[in-house]
Amino acid sequence: MEKLSIYVVEDDESIRTMVVYALNGSGYEAQGFPGGRSFYAAVNEKKPDLVLLDIMLPGEDGLSILKHLRAAPETSQMSVIMLTAKTAEMDKVRGLDLGADDYISKPFGILELLSRIRAVARRTVESSKSAAVNGAHSYDYGNVHVDEDGHVVTVDGEEVLLTRKEFRLLCDLLRNQGRVLTRDQIMEQVWGFDYGGATRTVDIHINTLRKKIHDDGTMIQTVRGIGYKIDKEAKE
């Protein structure tokens, strides 16, 4: 089985060296980078399966790098765990808003870090492989077509680029047509953990998703004070 590749973007050399050493010793293929420039150069050569991304970096900070990754088609699906200062609550929320898969606060233990990496890998990297084995679904709703296996969304026949979180959010709503999903349920199902302080992240992703699929709120409906739903489409 091919090793999971992980890039560690951390300007503190002692932390970077320790994390890379621990990851390589745990069966991963890890490389470390002190900042955005060397990281981007490495990504252009080979894209990793997962990125550990510190927020406080010299030059371009981690949130800006995350935004750049999510905006580019070739890196929009990349798994990213943010490394944040223990008291930087707002940075955690901003990271999730921008599409981070998880975050871990400094200082952290290696066992905790390895556990979080395994959890994100199960939700993201390995889930895309299992879809091909177990079979996925396709959904049609009005002018929107979703190929869950191929990870393709089209609107009026034109492909629309979604981030992995937006794609999972859309699939989850379509899979539960006729049911209201609360923000907490969506957070648990799409992000894989319950973090009440970040439920506004769900609203931000819904708004972005609506814009991309040209939905004015008719398809993805807001249930005030509760969450969101997609009604079952009437068949002619």
Coordinates of C-alpha atoms in Angstrom, one line a residue:
M1 CA 0.0 0.0 0.0
E2 CA 1.3 3.4 -0.9
K3 CA 2.3 5.6 2.0
L4 CA 0.2 8.7 2.8
S5 CA 2.2 11.7 1.9
I6 CA 2.1 14.7 4.2
Y7 CA 3.7 18.2 3.9
V8 CA 4.4 20.1 7.1
V9 CA 4.4 23.9 6.7
E10 CA 5.9 25.3 9.9
D11 CA 8.5 28.0 10.4
D12 CA 9.7 26.8 13.8
E13 CA 12.5 24.5 12.8
S14 CA 12.4 22.5 16.0
I15 CA 8.7 21.8 15.8
R16 CA 8.9 21.1 12.0
T17 CA 11.8 18.6 12.5
M18 CA 10.1 16.8 15.4
V19 CA 6.8 16.4 13.5
V20 CA 8.4 15.3 10.2
Y21 CA 10.6 12.8 12.1
A22 CA 7.5 11.4 14.0
L23 CA 5.4 11.1 10.9
N24 CA 8.1 9.3 8.9
G25 CA 8.6 7.0 11.9
S26 CA 4.9 6.3 11.9
G27 CA 4.7 5.0 8.3
Y28 CA 3.9 8.3 6.5
E29 CA 6.0 10.0 3.8
A30 CA 6.6 13.5 5.3
Q31 CA 8.5 16.6 4.2
G32 CA 8.8 19.9 6.0
F33 CA 8.8 23.5 4.7
P34 CA 9.4 26.8 6.5
G35 CA 7.0 28.9 4.5
G36 CA 4.8 29.3 1.5
R37 CA 7.4 29.7 -1.2
S38 CA 9.2 26.4 -0.7
F39 CA 5.8 24.7 -0.1
Y40 CA 4.3 25.9 -3.3
A41 CA 7.4 24.8 -5.2
A42 CA 7.0 21.3 -3.8
V43 CA 3.3 21.1 -4.5
N44 CA 4.0 22.0 -8.1
E45 CA 6.4 19.0 -8.3
K46 CA 4.1 16.5 -6.3
K47 CA 0.8 17.1 -4.6
P48 CA 0.6 15.6 -1.1
D49 CA -2.4 13.7 0.3
L50 CA -2.5 16.0 3.4
V51 CA -1.0 19.2 4.6
L52 CA -0.2 20.3 8.2
L53 CA -0.4 24.1 7.9
D54 CA 0.7 26.5 10.6
I55 CA -1.2 29.8 10.7
M56 CA 1.6 32.0 12.0
L57 CA 4.1 32.0 9.2
P58 CA 6.5 34.7 7.9
G59 CA 5.5 36.4 4.7
E60 CA 2.2 34.7 3.6
D61 CA 0.4 33.3 6.6
G62 CA -1.3 30.0 6.8
L63 CA -4.9 31.3 6.2
S64 CA -3.8 33.0 3.0
I65 CA -2.1 29.8 1.8
L66 CA -5.3 27.8 2.6
K67 CA -7.4 30.3 0.6
H68 CA -5.0 29.9 -2.3
L69 CA -5.2 26.1 -2.1
R70 CA -9.0 26.1 -2.1
A71 CA -9.2 28.5 -5.0
A72 CA -7.0 26.5 -7.3
P73 CA -8.7 23.6 -9.1
E74 CA -5.6 21.3 -8.8
T75 CA -5.4 21.7 -5.0
S76 CA -9.0 22.5 -4.0
Q77 CA -9.5 18.9 -2.8
M78 CA -6.3 18.7 -0.7
S79 CA -6.8 17.7 2.9
V80 CA -5.6 20.4 5.3
I81 CA -5.2 20.4 9.1
M82 CA -4.4 23.9 10.5
L83 CA -2.0 24.3 13.4
T84 CA -3.2 27.1 15.6
A85 CA -2.2 28.9 18.8
K86 CA -4.1 27.5 21.8
T87 CA -5.9 30.8 22.5
A88 CA -6.6 31.8 18.9
E89 CA -10.3 30.8 18.7
M90 CA -11.0 33.2 15.9
D91 CA -8.2 31.6 13.8
K92 CA -9.8 28.2 14.2
V93 CA -13.2 29.5 13.0
R94 CA -11.6 31.4 10.1
G95 CA -9.7 28.2 9.1
L96 CA -12.9 26.2 9.0
D97 CA -14.7 28.9 7.1
L98 CA -12.0 28.8 4.4
G99 CA -12.3 25.0 4.1
A100 CA -9.8 23.5 6.6
D101 CA -10.6 19.8 7.4
D102 CA -9.6 20.1 11.0
Y103 CA -7.3 22.1 13.4
I104 CA -5.0 21.2 16.3
S105 CA -3.9 23.7 18.9
K106 CA -0.3 24.2 20.0
P107 CA 1.2 22.8 22.1
F108 CA 0.1 19.4 21.0
G109 CA 1.3 15.9 21.6
I110 CA 2.5 13.6 18.8
L111 CA -0.1 10.9 19.7
E112 CA -2.9 13.5 19.5
L113 CA -1.5 14.7 16.1
L114 CA -1.4 11.2 14.7
S115 CA -4.9 10.5 15.8
R116 CA -6.2 13.6 14.1
I117 CA -4.3 12.8 10.9
R118 CA -5.8 9.3 10.9
A119 CA -9.3 10.7 11.4
V120 CA -9.0 13.2 8.6
A121 CA -7.5 10.6 6.3
R122 CA -10.5 8.3 6.9
R123 CA -12.9 11.1 6.1
T124 CA -11.1 12.5 3.1
V125 CA -8.3 10.6 1.4
E126 CA -9.6 7.0 2.0
S127 CA -13.3 7.8 1.5
S128 CA -12.7 8.8 -2.1
K129 CA -11.0 5.5 -2.7
S130 CA -13.8 3.5 -1.0
A131 CA -16.4 5.2 -3.2
A132 CA -14.9 3.6 -6.3
V133 CA -14.9 0.2 -4.6
N134 CA -18.3 0.3 -3.0
G135 CA -20.1 2.3 -5.6
A136 CA -21.4 5.8 -5.3
H137 CA -24.5 7.6 -6.5
S138 CA -25.5 10.2 -8.8
Y139 CA -28.2 12.8 -8.2
D140 CA -30.3 14.9 -10.5
Y141 CA -32.2 17.9 -9.1
G142 CA -33.6 20.4 -11.6
N143 CA -30.6 21.6 -13.7
V144 CA -28.1 20.2 -11.2
H145 CA -26.4 16.8 -11.8
V146 CA -24.0 15.3 -9.2
D147 CA -21.8 12.4 -9.9
E148 CA -20.6 11.3 -6.4
D149 CA -18.2 8.7 -7.7
G150 CA -16.5 11.0 -10.2
H151 CA -16.8 14.0 -7.9
V152 CA -18.3 16.1 -10.7
V153 CA -21.1 18.6 -10.4
T154 CA -22.7 20.2 -13.5
V155 CA -25.3 22.9 -13.8
D156 CA -27.1 23.1 -17.1
G157 CA -24.4 20.8 -18.5
E158 CA -21.5 23.0 -17.4
E159 CA -19.1 21.7 -14.8
V160 CA -18.9 23.6 -11.6
L161 CA -15.8 23.5 -9.4
L162 CA -16.7 22.7 -5.7
T163 CA -14.3 22.3 -2.8
R164 CA -14.5 18.9 -1.1
K165 CA -16.5 20.4 1.8
E166 CA -19.0 22.0 -0.6
F167 CA -19.3 18.7 -2.5
R168 CA -19.9 16.6 0.6
L169 CA -22.4 19.2 1.8
L170 CA -24.4 19.1 -1.4
C171 CA -24.3 15.3 -1.5
D172 CA -25.4 15.1 2.1
L173 CA -28.4 17.4 1.5
L174 CA -29.4 15.5 -1.7
R175 CA -29.1 12.2 0.1
N176 CA -31.5 13.4 2.8
Q177 CA -34.1 15.1 0.5
G178 CA -37.2 16.0 2.4
R179 CA -35.4 16.0 5.8
V180 CA -34.2 19.1 7.7
L181 CA -30.5 18.8 8.7
T182 CA -29.5 21.0 11.7
R183 CA -26.3 23.0 11.5
D184 CA -24.8 20.7 14.2
Q185 CA -25.7 17.6 12.2
I186 CA -24.1 19.1 9.1
M187 CA -21.0 20.0 11.1
E188 CA -20.7 16.4 12.4
Q189 CA -21.4 14.7 9.0
V190 CA -19.4 17.0 6.7
W191 CA -16.5 18.1 9.0
G192 CA -16.5 14.9 11.1
F193 CA -16.6 16.6 14.5
D194 CA -19.0 18.6 16.7
Y195 CA -17.7 22.2 17.3
G196 CA -20.6 24.4 18.2
G197 CA -18.5 27.6 17.9
A198 CA -18.1 27.0 14.2
T199 CA -21.7 26.5 13.1
R200 CA -21.5 29.8 11.2
T201 CA -19.0 27.9 9.0
V202 CA -22.0 25.9 7.7
D203 CA -23.8 29.1 6.7
I204 CA -20.8 30.4 4.9
H205 CA -20.3 27.1 3.0
I206 CA -24.1 27.0 2.1
N207 CA -23.9 30.6 0.8
T208 CA -20.8 29.8 -1.3
L209 CA -22.4 26.6 -2.6
R210 CA -25.6 28.4 -3.6
K211 CA -23.7 30.9 -5.6
K212 CA -21.7 28.2 -7.5
I213 CA -24.8 26.2 -8.4
H214 CA -26.8 29.3 -9.2
D215 CA -29.4 28.6 -6.4
D216 CA -31.4 31.5 -5.0
G217 CA -32.5 29.5 -2.0
T218 CA -35.2 27.5 -3.9
M219 CA -33.2 24.3 -4.0
I220 CA -31.2 24.5 -0.7
Q221 CA -33.8 26.0 1.6
T222 CA -33.1 27.7 4.9
V223 CA -35.2 26.4 7.9
R224 CA -35.0 29.4 10.2
G225 CA -33.4 28.7 13.5
I226 CA -32.7 25.1 12.7
G227 CA -30.7 24.4 9.5
Y228 CA -31.2 23.5 5.9
K229 CA -33.0 21.1 3.6
I230 CA -33.7 20.1 0.0
D231 CA -37.3 19.1 -0.7
K232 CA -38.0 16.0 -2.6
E233 CA -38.3 17.1 -6.3
A234 CA -41.7 16.5 -7.8
K235 CA -41.5 14.1 -10.8
E236 CA -43.6 15.0 -13.9

